[in-house]
Every structure is written in C-alpha cells, then in structure tokens.
C-alpha cells in the first residue's frame, strides 16, 4: 500500500495545472518549492512536573502577492510535508479569492485531547516565542485550524505582544472580538462554503428542500456549514466526528445538535439523541460516504476520499470544507461519474477572506459591522465561484483544475512581474 503524502499530492496538482497553463519552467520550479520552513522544538513543563518536548513547524510557501497567511494545527499526525502542502494550498486559495496574501501554515505534533488547558497554553506560548522570528503583522499572520481556536489565538497575540513591547493584534486572526477579532470570523469558513454550495445549487437548479446533506467533521467548519445549510432550508441528514456518526433521514435538528456540542467539554456529537448512530469510526465515515444524499461535505482532514471509496459516492456534489480531502486518483473517478467537486481552494476560502478583513480592521483600528462583513464575504465568494465556473466551461475541465488555473496564474504573474532576486 502506498503511503499518502500530502506534499506529493499538492505538487502533482501543481504539475497538472502547469501543463495546462504552459507555465514557464523556472516559475514552475519556484512554485514547487516553499520559500522557508522553520522546524522548532517546543519544550514545556507538563502538569506532572516533567518536561515534554514537542516538534513544531511554520512554513511559508510563497510571498510574492503579500504577507504569509495560514492556520496553525495541533494534531498527532502533523508532519512537515503536511504543513508544506497546506502552505502551498493557502497560496492558491488566497489568489483564487484575490486577497493580497501568500500562503503559510503551521503545526505541532501533539494530541491536545490528552493535554490540560494549562499545558496547551504553555505549548502555544513557547511555540509563538520560537516562531516569532518569522511571524508578525507585516510578515506572516497565523489563524486557527484543526484543534486551535480563538483562545489559542489570544495566547499567540499576547505572547508576541510581550516580545515586541506593545499590543499587536494584527499578528493573528481568528481572535476573540474583545481583543481585536472580527465579527463573523469564527463562522466564516462555513458561511463561505455555504455561499459556494448555494451558487452551485442554483447552477444545477437544485431546490434547498430537496437537497440532502452529509457532513464529515463537526468542528469549526463542519458545524457552521451545517448551521448555514439548515438555515437555507437543506435537510442535514448525517454528520460524523471523531466520536462516530449520526443519521436522520428527515434531517437532524441542527440547532439542537449545535447546542448539545456546545455543552460537551470536547465538543463531540456523541450522546445526542436526535438521530440513529452510524457505525463507529472509521466505519462511520465509510457509511457516511455511501449515503444517498445530494451533497457530501468533507470538513475534517486530508485523504478521506480516495480511489478506494470514491466509486461508492452517490452524492451529486462534493463540497470540500476541509483542505485536501480528495486525492487526485479519486478526482478522476468522481469526474467520470459526473460528481461535481467544489474544490477546497475555493470552497473553504471564506475563512481566510474574513481573516483578511480582520487584519485590515486591526491595522486601521476601525471595526466593521456584521452586515458589512457578510456583504463583502458574499461578494467575494460569489464572484470567485463564477470566475472559476467560467474557466471550467471555457476549458471543459473540472472545477479543481479551473480554480488552480485561476490561482496559479495570478501567483505566476506576480512572480514574473517581481523577477528573480538578485
Ligand atoms: P476543528 O478542529 O474545529 O474540527 C475538526 C473536526 O473534524 C472535529 O469535529 C473532529 O472530531 C473531526 N474529525 C477529525 N478526524 C475525523 C475523522 N477521521 N472522521 C470524522 N471526523 C473527524 O477543525 P476545523 O477548523 O473545522 O478544520 C477542519 C478542516 O477545515 C481542516 O482540513 C482545516 O484545514 C480546514 N479549514 C479550516 C478553516 C478554519 O477557519 N478553521 C479554514 C479553511 C479550512
């Protein structure tokens, strides 16, 4: 069995679009490399008075269009190659929605579900101190990702501010409102995904009430997507998370499920009594992927839809809330089967878009109301969907290749205009 390597997958995707765009060889080579990658050791005192050392990474892929932007992930399976891939995907994503950032990502190999809040705070503060040589409001701006949240962003902001000697809210996005966060940021990725899905539904003339949804992952992205699709009138019939899966053919009571998750210390769906149980993990995902639904939204991790299970998928649309959930081999199968894949670099770009709004507000110390944020997010996501769809129709290709053509071309143009130093 071949071992999945996200960096190889990201390079394979770039190679495909480089061919299609007839990209200059030198520019292609430049884009195939990350600009810089910092590996740090993060030693902390654990609650039992022993010292444990964690490995952390911050990778900046390309900075030609602006400062680096990308989340920080805490997960036992984090690897340098995963962080490099996620940084590259951030570069294309920022270019697809045309915001002035380059791509970055960070991660720490750890299992936060087995750590106390105090330990997570110490880990975050020491990590921030170690990577502070390359982050900053003009240089590289982290944000939340898997297992990190507004509280973690507060600690990053505070630690960085202690180092420079003044409050620097622009160093991270996804902060609480009280310390310079933006209205609408916490749910922006789910809201952006809903906006893209809604445009795709209109394109395919699908009625919300007849559009059944299955969602993998019920964290930041999956739960807010469920909320917005429910508000749109779509029955959300199934969800999974690390604790298992839930199914209700009439549609889950999403507000009740959200309230249930909010009450759980680990924010899990387990214990909710408003649906039948899909068999346990990892079988819950296999059952989820086979369901007779119109839309399947993977909102957990990479490498979920593969050549092994893509053929079982009955959904008409796959909406990638997660980064890299579908392998290139699975893409081919889905395309042959007529499944419309809404690619990650478009579908989940709402998060970085409102992060951009947050950063602009922090730099200007002027804060926008929610109406303005929602209006601007809707404008950018809708425009980006139609730009990608127009390329797909012109080039007779799938939406992933079309999104890559749009994003990579914008970055390649910036590289060409700036030239190679010295
Ligand atoms: P999160 O930590 O808030 O939630 C992750 C969810 O996935 C949890 O519900 C967890 O239980 C579930 N999960 C993990 N492994 C699973 C498995 N094997 N099967 C089913 N569920 C599983 O993370 P998040 O911020 O929602 O991020 C999810 C994905 O979205 C990641 O790929 C991330 O890179 C991407 N993303 C996040 C943002 C953001 O703003 N947070 C923006 C863009 C993309």
CSV table of C-alpha atoms and ligand atoms in Angstrom, one decimal:
chain,number,residue,atom,x,y,z
A,1,UNK,CA,0.0,0.0,0.0
A,2,UNK,CA,1.4,3.4,-0.9
A,3,UNK,CA,1.7,5.9,2.0
A,4,UNK,CA,-0.3,9.1,1.4
A,5,UNK,CA,2.0,12.1,1.2
A,6,UNK,CA,0.1,15.4,1.0
A,7,UNK,CA,3.1,17.4,-0.3
A,8,UNK,CA,3.5,15.0,-3.2
A,9,UNK,CA,-0.3,15.3,-3.9
A,10,UNK,CA,0.0,19.2,-3.8
A,11,UNK,CA,3.0,19.1,-6.2
A,12,UNK,CA,1.1,16.6,-8.5
A,13,UNK,CA,-1.9,19.1,-8.6
A,14,UNK,CA,0.5,22.0,-9.4
A,15,UNK,CA,2.2,19.9,-12.2
A,16,UNK,CA,-1.2,19.3,-13.8
A,17,UNK,CA,-2.1,22.9,-14.0
A,18,UNK,CA,1.5,23.9,-15.0
A,19,UNK,CA,1.0,21.8,-18.2
A,20,UNK,CA,-2.4,23.3,-18.8
A,21,UNK,CA,-1.2,26.9,-18.4
A,22,UNK,CA,2.1,26.2,-20.3
A,23,UNK,CA,3.8,27.7,-17.3
A,24,UNK,CA,7.4,28.9,-17.7
A,25,UNK,CA,9.8,26.2,-16.4
A,26,UNK,CA,11.6,28.5,-14.0
A,27,UNK,CA,8.4,29.8,-12.5
A,28,UNK,CA,7.0,26.3,-12.2
A,29,UNK,CA,10.2,25.2,-10.3
A,30,UNK,CA,9.9,28.2,-8.0
A,31,UNK,CA,6.3,27.4,-7.1
A,32,UNK,CA,7.2,23.8,-6.5
A,33,UNK,CA,9.4,24.9,-3.5
A,34,UNK,CA,8.5,26.5,-0.2
A,35,UNK,CA,10.2,29.8,0.4
A,36,UNK,CA,11.1,28.9,4.0
A,37,UNK,CA,10.3,26.2,6.6
A,38,UNK,CA,11.1,26.6,10.3
A,39,UNK,CA,11.3,23.5,12.5
A,40,UNK,CA,11.2,24.2,16.2
A,41,UNK,CA,11.3,22.2,19.4
A,42,UNK,CA,8.8,23.2,21.9
A,43,UNK,CA,9.7,22.1,25.5
A,44,UNK,CA,7.1,22.6,28.2
A,45,UNK,CA,6.6,21.7,31.8
A,46,UNK,CA,3.7,19.2,31.9
A,47,UNK,CA,1.2,19.2,34.9
A,48,UNK,CA,3.1,16.2,36.4
A,49,UNK,CA,6.3,18.3,36.7
A,50,UNK,CA,8.1,16.5,33.8
A,51,UNK,CA,9.4,18.3,30.7
A,52,UNK,CA,8.0,17.1,27.4
A,53,UNK,CA,9.3,18.3,24.0
A,54,UNK,CA,7.0,18.7,21.0
A,55,UNK,CA,8.0,19.3,17.4
A,56,UNK,CA,6.5,22.4,15.7
A,57,UNK,CA,6.7,23.8,12.1
A,58,UNK,CA,5.9,27.1,10.4
A,59,UNK,CA,6.2,27.0,6.6
A,60,UNK,CA,5.9,29.9,4.2
A,61,UNK,CA,5.3,28.8,0.6
A,62,UNK,CA,5.2,31.9,-1.5
A,63,UNK,CA,5.1,35.6,-0.6
A,64,UNK,CA,5.0,37.3,-4.0
A,65,UNK,CA,1.4,38.6,-3.5
A,66,UNK,CA,1.7,39.7,0.1
A,67,UNK,CA,2.5,38.6,3.6
A,68,UNK,CA,2.1,35.0,4.5
A,69,UNK,CA,-1.2,33.7,5.9
A,70,UNK,CA,-2.3,30.4,7.2
A,71,UNK,CA,-3.6,28.5,10.2
A,72,UNK,CA,-1.8,26.5,13.0
A,73,UNK,CA,-2.9,22.9,13.6
A,74,UNK,CA,-2.4,20.8,16.7
A,75,UNK,CA,-2.7,17.1,15.8
A,76,UNK,CA,-0.7,13.9,16.4
A,77,UNK,CA,-0.4,13.2,12.7
A,78,UNK,CA,1.1,16.6,11.7
A,79,UNK,CA,4.2,16.2,9.6
A,80,UNK,CA,6.5,18.7,7.8
A,81,UNK,CA,5.2,17.5,4.4
A,82,UNK,CA,1.6,18.0,5.5
A,83,UNK,CA,2.4,21.6,6.7
A,84,UNK,CA,4.2,22.3,3.4
A,85,UNK,CA,1.2,21.1,1.4
A,86,UNK,CA,-1.2,23.1,3.5
A,87,UNK,CA,1.0,26.2,3.0
A,88,UNK,CA,1.0,25.7,-0.8
A,89,UNK,CA,-2.8,25.3,-0.9
A,90,UNK,CA,-3.0,28.6,1.1
A,91,UNK,CA,-1.1,30.3,-1.7
A,92,UNK,CA,-3.5,29.2,-4.3
A,93,UNK,CA,-6.5,29.9,-2.1
A,94,UNK,CA,-5.6,33.5,-1.4
A,95,UNK,CA,-5.0,34.0,-5.1
A,96,UNK,CA,-8.4,32.4,-6.1
A,97,UNK,CA,-10.3,34.9,-3.9
A,98,UNK,CA,-7.8,37.6,-4.9
A,99,UNK,CA,-6.7,38.8,-1.5
A,100,UNK,CA,-3.2,40.1,-1.1
A,101,UNK,CA,-1.6,37.3,0.9
A,102,UNK,CA,0.9,34.5,0.3
A,103,UNK,CA,0.5,31.0,1.7
A,104,UNK,CA,1.7,29.7,5.0
A,105,UNK,CA,0.8,27.0,7.6
A,106,UNK,CA,2.0,25.8,11.0
A,107,UNK,CA,1.5,22.8,13.1
A,108,UNK,CA,2.6,21.0,16.3
A,109,UNK,CA,2.8,17.2,16.6
A,110,UNK,CA,0.7,16.7,19.8
A,111,UNK,CA,-2.6,15.4,21.0
A,112,UNK,CA,-4.5,18.3,22.6
A,113,UNK,CA,-7.3,16.0,23.6
A,114,UNK,CA,-4.8,14.4,26.1
A,115,UNK,CA,-3.5,17.8,27.4
A,116,UNK,CA,-4.8,20.2,30.0
A,117,UNK,CA,-5.7,23.8,29.1
A,118,UNK,CA,-2.6,24.9,31.1
A,119,UNK,CA,-0.4,22.6,29.0
A,120,UNK,CA,-2.0,23.8,25.8
A,121,UNK,CA,-1.4,27.4,26.8
A,122,UNK,CA,2.3,26.7,27.6
A,123,UNK,CA,2.7,24.9,24.3
A,124,UNK,CA,1.2,27.8,22.4
A,125,UNK,CA,3.2,30.5,24.2
A,126,UNK,CA,6.5,28.6,23.7
A,127,UNK,CA,5.7,27.9,20.0
A,128,UNK,CA,4.9,31.5,19.5
A,129,UNK,CA,8.2,32.6,21.0
A,130,UNK,CA,10.1,30.1,18.8
A,131,UNK,CA,8.4,31.1,15.5
A,132,UNK,CA,8.3,34.9,16.4
A,133,UNK,CA,11.4,35.3,14.2
A,134,UNK,CA,9.3,34.8,11.1
A,135,UNK,CA,5.7,35.9,12.1
A,136,UNK,CA,4.3,39.4,12.5
A,137,UNK,CA,1.6,41.6,11.1
A,138,UNK,CA,3.6,42.6,8.0
A,139,UNK,CA,5.3,39.2,7.7
A,140,UNK,CA,3.2,36.1,8.5
A,141,UNK,CA,-0.2,36.1,10.2
A,142,UNK,CA,-1.4,32.7,11.8
A,143,UNK,CA,-5.0,31.8,12.3
A,144,UNK,CA,-7.0,28.8,13.8
A,145,UNK,CA,-7.0,25.4,12.1
A,146,UNK,CA,-7.7,21.8,13.4
A,147,UNK,CA,-7.7,21.8,17.2
A,148,UNK,CA,-6.8,25.5,17.6
A,149,UNK,CA,-9.4,28.2,18.4
A,150,UNK,CA,-9.9,31.9,19.4
A,151,UNK,CA,-8.4,31.2,22.9
A,152,UNK,CA,-5.2,29.8,21.3
A,153,UNK,CA,-5.1,32.9,19.0
A,154,UNK,CA,-5.3,35.1,22.1
A,155,UNK,CA,-2.3,33.4,23.7
A,156,UNK,CA,-0.3,33.8,20.4
A,157,UNK,CA,-1.3,37.5,20.2
A,158,UNK,CA,-0.4,38.1,23.9
A,159,UNK,CA,3.0,36.3,23.7
A,160,UNK,CA,4.0,38.1,20.5
A,161,UNK,CA,2.9,41.4,22.0
A,162,UNK,CA,5.0,40.8,25.1
A,163,UNK,CA,8.0,40.3,22.9
A,164,UNK,CA,7.6,43.5,20.8
A,165,UNK,CA,6.5,45.6,23.8
A,166,UNK,CA,3.1,46.7,22.6
A,167,UNK,CA,-0.2,45.2,21.7
A,168,UNK,CA,0.0,43.8,18.2
A,169,UNK,CA,-3.5,42.4,17.3
A,170,UNK,CA,-2.6,42.2,13.6
A,171,UNK,CA,-0.2,39.2,14.3
A,172,UNK,CA,-3.1,36.7,14.3
A,173,UNK,CA,-6.6,36.4,13.0
A,174,UNK,CA,-9.5,34.4,14.5
A,175,UNK,CA,-9.1,36.2,17.8
A,176,UNK,CA,-11.9,37.0,20.2
A,177,UNK,CA,-13.8,40.2,19.3
A,178,UNK,CA,-12.7,41.8,22.7
A,179,UNK,CA,-9.0,41.9,21.6
A,180,UNK,CA,-9.3,42.9,18.0
A,181,UNK,CA,-11.1,40.0,16.4
A,182,UNK,CA,-13.7,40.4,13.7
A,183,UNK,CA,-17.4,39.9,13.8
A,184,UNK,CA,-18.2,36.9,11.6
A,185,UNK,CA,-14.7,35.3,11.6
A,186,UNK,CA,-15.5,32.3,13.7
A,187,UNK,CA,-18.2,31.0,11.3
A,188,UNK,CA,-16.7,32.5,8.1
A,189,UNK,CA,-15.4,29.3,6.6
A,190,UNK,CA,-18.7,27.5,7.0
A,191,UNK,CA,-20.6,30.6,5.7
A,192,UNK,CA,-18.3,30.9,2.7
A,193,UNK,CA,-18.7,27.2,1.9
A,194,UNK,CA,-22.5,27.6,2.1
A,195,UNK,CA,-22.3,30.5,-0.3
A,196,UNK,CA,-20.3,28.5,-2.8
A,197,UNK,CA,-22.6,25.5,-2.4
A,198,UNK,CA,-25.7,27.7,-2.9
A,199,UNK,CA,-24.3,29.1,-6.2
A,200,UNK,CA,-23.6,25.5,-7.3
A,201,UNK,CA,-27.1,24.5,-6.4
A,202,UNK,CA,-28.5,27.4,-8.4
A,203,UNK,CA,-26.3,26.4,-11.3
A,204,UNK,CA,-27.7,22.8,-11.2
A,205,UNK,CA,-31.2,24.1,-10.5
A,206,UNK,CA,-31.4,22.2,-7.1
A,207,UNK,CA,-34.0,23.2,-4.6
A,208,UNK,CA,-32.8,23.5,-1.0
A,209,UNK,CA,-35.7,21.5,0.4
A,210,UNK,CA,-34.8,18.5,-1.9
A,211,UNK,CA,-31.0,18.8,-1.2
A,212,UNK,CA,-29.9,16.3,1.5
A,213,UNK,CA,-26.6,17.0,3.1
A,214,UNK,CA,-24.0,14.7,4.8
A,215,UNK,CA,-21.1,16.3,6.6
A,216,UNK,CA,-17.8,14.7,7.8
A,217,UNK,CA,-16.4,16.6,10.7
A,218,UNK,CA,-18.4,18.8,13.2
A,219,UNK,CA,-15.8,21.3,14.3
A,220,UNK,CA,-15.5,24.9,13.3
A,221,UNK,CA,-16.1,24.3,9.6
A,222,UNK,CA,-18.5,21.4,9.6
A,223,UNK,CA,-20.7,22.7,12.4
A,224,UNK,CA,-21.1,26.2,10.9
A,225,UNK,CA,-21.7,24.8,7.5
A,226,UNK,CA,-24.4,22.6,8.9
A,227,UNK,CA,-26.0,25.7,10.6
A,228,UNK,CA,-26.0,27.8,7.4
A,229,UNK,CA,-27.3,25.0,5.1
A,230,UNK,CA,-30.0,24.2,7.7
A,231,UNK,CA,-30.9,27.9,7.6
A,232,UNK,CA,-31.0,27.8,3.8
A,233,UNK,CA,-33.6,25.0,4.1
A,234,UNK,CA,-31.5,22.0,3.3
A,235,UNK,CA,-32.0,18.8,5.4
A,236,UNK,CA,-28.7,17.9,7.0
A,237,UNK,CA,-29.3,14.2,7.3
A,238,UNK,CA,-25.9,12.9,8.6
A,239,UNK,CA,-22.8,14.1,10.3
A,240,UNK,CA,-19.7,12.4,11.7
A,241,UNK,CA,-16.8,13.4,14.0
A,242,UNK,CA,-14.1,11.5,15.9
A,243,UNK,CA,-16.8,10.1,18.3
A,244,UNK,CA,-18.9,8.5,15.5
A,245,UNK,CA,-21.8,9.4,13.3
A,246,UNK,CA,-25.4,10.4,13.4
A,247,UNK,CA,-28.2,9.9,10.8
A,248,UNK,CA,-31.8,11.1,10.5
A,249,UNK,CA,-33.4,10.7,7.1
A,250,UNK,CA,-35.8,13.6,7.8
A,251,UNK,CA,-32.9,15.9,8.7
A,252,UNK,CA,-31.2,16.3,12.0
A,253,UNK,CA,-32.3,19.1,14.4
A,254,UNK,CA,-29.2,21.2,13.7
A,255,UNK,CA,-29.8,23.9,16.3
A,256,UNK,CA,-30.3,21.2,19.0
A,257,UNK,CA,-27.2,19.4,17.9
A,258,UNK,CA,-25.2,22.6,18.0
A,259,UNK,CA,-26.4,23.3,21.5
A,260,UNK,CA,-25.5,19.7,22.5
A,261,UNK,CA,-22.0,20.0,21.1
A,262,UNK,CA,-21.5,23.4,22.9
A,263,UNK,CA,-22.3,21.7,26.2
A,264,UNK,CA,-19.6,18.9,25.8
A,265,UNK,CA,-16.1,19.5,27.1
A,266,UNK,CA,-14.6,18.0,23.9
A,267,UNK,CA,-17.4,19.4,21.7
A,268,UNK,CA,-18.4,16.0,20.3
A,269,UNK,CA,-21.6,14.8,18.8
A,270,UNK,CA,-21.7,11.6,20.9
A,271,UNK,CA,-24.6,11.4,23.2
A,272,UNK,CA,-27.0,13.4,21.0
A,273,UNK,CA,-30.3,11.5,20.9
A,274,UNK,CA,-31.9,13.1,17.8
A,275,UNK,CA,-30.7,10.6,15.3
A,276,UNK,CA,-29.6,7.0,14.6
A,277,UNK,CA,-26.0,6.1,15.0
A,278,UNK,CA,-23.8,5.4,12.0
A,279,UNK,CA,-21.4,2.6,12.9
A,280,UNK,CA,-18.3,3.7,14.7
A,281,UNK,CA,-15.1,5.4,13.4
A,282,UNK,CA,-13.6,4.8,10.9
A,283,UNK,CA,-16.7,2.8,9.6
A,284,UNK,CA,-18.9,5.9,10.3
A,285,UNK,CA,-17.2,7.7,7.5
A,286,UNK,CA,-17.5,4.8,5.1
A,287,UNK,CA,-21.2,4.7,5.9
A,288,UNK,CA,-21.4,8.5,5.5
A,289,UNK,CA,-19.7,8.4,2.1
A,290,UNK,CA,-22.1,5.8,0.8
A,291,UNK,CA,-25.3,7.6,1.8
A,292,UNK,CA,-28.0,8.5,-0.7
A,293,UNK,CA,-27.6,12.3,-0.4
A,294,UNK,CA,-27.3,15.2,-2.9
A,295,UNK,CA,-24.3,16.9,-1.2
A,296,UNK,CA,-21.3,15.4,0.7
A,297,UNK,CA,-19.1,17.9,2.5
A,298,UNK,CA,-15.8,16.5,3.9
A,299,UNK,CA,-14.9,19.0,6.7
A,300,UNK,CA,-12.3,17.1,8.7
A,301,UNK,CA,-8.9,16.2,7.3
A,302,UNK,CA,-6.9,15.3,4.2
A,303,UNK,CA,-7.0,12.0,2.3
A,304,UNK,CA,-10.6,11.0,3.1
A,305,UNK,CA,-12.0,10.4,-0.5
A,306,UNK,CA,-9.6,8.1,-2.2
A,307,UNK,CA,-9.5,5.6,-5.1
A,308,UNK,CA,-10.9,3.0,-2.6
A,309,UNK,CA,-14.1,4.8,-1.7
A,310,UNK,CA,-14.7,7.4,-4.5
A,311,UNK,CA,-16.7,4.9,-6.6
A,312,UNK,CA,-19.2,4.4,-3.8
A,313,UNK,CA,-20.2,8.0,-3.5
A,314,UNK,CA,-23.7,8.7,-4.6
A,315,UNK,CA,-23.8,12.5,-3.9
A,316,UNK,CA,-24.2,14.8,-6.9
A,317,UNK,CA,-21.9,17.5,-5.3
A,318,UNK,CA,-18.8,17.2,-3.1
A,319,UNK,CA,-18.1,20.4,-1.2
A,320,UNK,CA,-14.6,20.4,0.2
A,321,UNK,CA,-14.8,22.3,3.5
A,322,UNK,CA,-11.5,20.6,4.6
A,323,UNK,CA,-8.2,21.1,2.9
A,324,UNK,CA,-7.0,18.3,0.6
A,325,UNK,CA,-9.8,15.7,1.4
A,326,UNK,CA,-9.8,14.2,-2.1
A,327,UNK,CA,-6.8,12.5,-3.7
A,328,UNK,CA,-6.0,13.1,-7.4
A,329,UNK,CA,-6.9,9.5,-8.2
A,330,UNK,CA,-10.3,9.9,-6.6
A,331,UNK,CA,-10.8,13.1,-8.5
A,332,UNK,CA,-10.6,11.2,-11.8
A,333,UNK,CA,-13.2,8.7,-10.6
A,334,UNK,CA,-15.6,11.4,-9.4
A,335,UNK,CA,-15.2,13.3,-12.7
A,336,UNK,CA,-16.0,10.2,-14.7
A,337,UNK,CA,-19.0,9.5,-12.5
A,338,UNK,CA,-20.3,13.1,-13.1
A,339,UNK,CA,-19.9,14.2,-9.5
A,340,UNK,CA,-19.3,18.0,-9.2
A,341,UNK,CA,-16.4,18.6,-6.9
A,342,UNK,CA,-16.3,22.1,-5.3
A,343,UNK,CA,-12.6,22.3,-4.6
A,344,UNK,CA,-11.1,23.3,-1.2
A,345,UNK,CA,-9.1,26.3,-2.5
A,346,UNK,CA,-12.5,27.9,-3.5
A,347,UNK,CA,-15.0,26.3,-1.1
A,348,UNK,CA,-13.2,26.9,2.2
A,349,UNK,CA,-11.7,30.3,1.3
A,350,UNK,CA,-14.3,32.2,3.4
A,351,UNK,CA,-12.2,31.8,6.5
A,352,UNK,CA,-9.1,33.5,5.1
A,353,UNK,CA,-11.3,36.1,3.4
A,354,UNK,CA,-12.8,37.3,6.8
A,355,UNK,CA,-9.3,36.8,8.3
A,356,UNK,CA,-8.2,39.4,5.8
A,357,UNK,CA,-11.0,41.7,6.9
A,358,UNK,CA,-9.9,41.2,10.5
A,359,UNK,CA,-6.3,42.1,9.7
A,360,UNK,CA,-7.3,45.2,7.8
A,361,UNK,CA,-9.5,46.3,10.7
A,362,UNK,CA,-6.7,45.7,13.2
A,363,UNK,CA,-4.2,47.7,11.1
A,364,UNK,CA,-6.6,50.6,10.7
A,365,UNK,CA,-8.2,50.3,14.2
A,366,UNK,CA,-11.6,50.7,12.6
A,367,UNK,CA,-14.1,47.9,13.1
A,368,UNK,CA,-16.9,46.9,10.7
A,369,UNK,CA,-20.4,45.8,11.5
A,370,UNK,CA,-21.5,42.3,10.7
A,371,UNK,CA,-23.7,43.4,7.8
A,372,UNK,CA,-20.7,44.9,6.0
A,373,UNK,CA,-18.6,41.7,6.6
A,374,UNK,CA,-21.3,39.4,5.4
A,375,UNK,CA,-21.9,41.6,2.3
A,376,UNK,CA,-18.2,41.7,1.4
A,377,UNK,CA,-17.8,37.9,2.0
A,378,UNK,CA,-20.8,37.2,-0.2
A,379,UNK,CA,-19.5,39.4,-2.9
A,380,UNK,CA,-16.0,37.8,-2.9
A,381,UNK,CA,-17.2,34.2,-2.7
A,382,UNK,CA,-19.9,34.6,-5.3
A,383,UNK,CA,-17.5,36.4,-7.7
A,384,UNK,CA,-14.9,33.7,-7.2
A,385,UNK,CA,-17.3,30.9,-7.8
A,386,UNK,CA,-18.4,32.4,-11.1
A,387,UNK,CA,-14.8,33.2,-12.2
A,388,UNK,CA,-13.9,29.5,-11.6
A,389,UNK,CA,-17.1,28.2,-13.3
A,390,UNK,CA,-16.4,30.4,-16.3
A,391,UNK,CA,-12.9,28.9,-16.7
A,392,UNK,CA,-14.2,25.4,-16.3
A,393,UNK,CA,-16.8,26.0,-19.0
A,394,UNK,CA,-14.3,27.6,-21.3
A,395,UNK,CA,-11.6,24.9,-20.8
A,396,UNK,CA,-14.1,22.0,-20.5
A,397,UNK,CA,-12.4,20.9,-17.3
A,398,UNK,CA,-13.4,20.2,-13.7
A,399,UNK,CA,-13.7,23.0,-11.1
A,400,UNK,CA,-10.4,22.0,-9.3
A,401,UNK,CA,-8.3,22.4,-12.4
A,402,UNK,CA,-10.2,25.7,-13.2
A,403,UNK,CA,-9.6,27.0,-9.7
A,404,UNK,CA,-5.9,26.1,-9.9
A,405,UNK,CA,-5.7,27.8,-13.3
A,406,UNK,CA,-7.1,31.0,-11.8
A,407,UNK,CA,-5.0,30.9,-8.6
A,408,UNK,CA,-1.7,29.6,-10.0
A,409,UNK,CA,-1.9,32.1,-12.9
A,410,UNK,CA,-2.3,35.0,-10.5
A,411,UNK,CA,0.7,33.9,-8.5
A,412,UNK,CA,2.8,33.2,-11.6
A,413,UNK,CA,2.1,36.6,-12.9
A,414,UNK,CA,3.3,38.2,-9.6
A,415,UNK,CA,6.5,36.1,-9.7
A,416,UNK,CA,7.1,37.2,-13.3
A,417,UNK,CA,6.5,40.9,-12.6
A,418,UNK,CA,8.8,40.8,-9.5
A,419,UNK,CA,11.5,38.8,-11.2
A,420,UNK,CA,14.2,36.8,-9.6
A,421,UNK,CA,16.4,38.5,-6.9
A,422,UNK,CA,19.3,39.4,-7.3
B,1,LIG,P1,-11.7,21.5,14.1
B,1,LIG,O1,-10.6,21.0,15.0
B,1,LIG,O2,-12.6,22.6,14.6
B,1,LIG,O3,-12.7,20.3,13.7
B,1,LIG,C1,-12.3,19.1,13.1
B,1,LIG,C2,-13.5,18.2,13.1
B,1,LIG,O4,-13.1,17.0,12.4
B,1,LIG,C3,-13.9,17.7,14.5
B,1,LIG,O5,-15.3,17.6,14.6
B,1,LIG,C4,-13.3,16.3,14.6
B,1,LIG,O6,-13.9,15.5,15.5
B,1,LIG,C5,-13.5,15.9,13.2
B,1,LIG,N1,-12.6,14.7,12.7
B,1,LIG,C6,-11.3,14.6,12.9
B,1,LIG,N2,-11.0,13.4,12.3
B,1,LIG,C7,-12.1,12.8,11.8
B,1,LIG,C8,-12.4,11.6,11.2
B,1,LIG,N3,-11.4,10.8,10.9
B,1,LIG,N4,-13.7,11.4,10.8
B,1,LIG,C9,-14.7,12.2,11.1
B,1,LIG,N5,-14.4,13.4,11.7
B,1,LIG,C10,-13.2,13.7,12.1
B,1,LIG,O7,-11.1,21.9,12.7
B,1,LIG,P2,-11.6,22.9,11.6
B,1,LIG,O8,-11.0,24.2,11.8
B,1,LIG,O9,-13.1,22.7,11.5
B,1,LIG,O10,-10.9,22.3,10.3
B,1,LIG,C11,-11.4,21.2,9.6
B,1,LIG,C12,-10.8,21.3,8.2
B,1,LIG,O11,-11.1,22.5,7.5
B,1,LIG,C13,-9.3,21.1,8.1
B,1,LIG,O12,-8.9,20.5,6.9
B,1,LIG,C14,-8.8,22.6,8.0
B,1,LIG,O13,-7.6,22.7,7.5
B,1,LIG,C15,-9.9,23.1,7.1
B,1,LIG,N6,-10.1,24.6,7.2
B,1,LIG,C16,-10.4,25.2,8.4
B,1,LIG,C17,-10.5,26.6,8.4
B,1,LIG,C18,-10.9,27.4,9.6
B,1,LIG,O14,-11.2,28.6,9.5
B,1,LIG,N7,-10.9,26.8,10.8
B,1,LIG,C19,-10.4,27.3,7.2
B,1,LIG,C20,-10.2,26.7,6.0
B,1,LIG,C21,-10.0,25.3,6.0
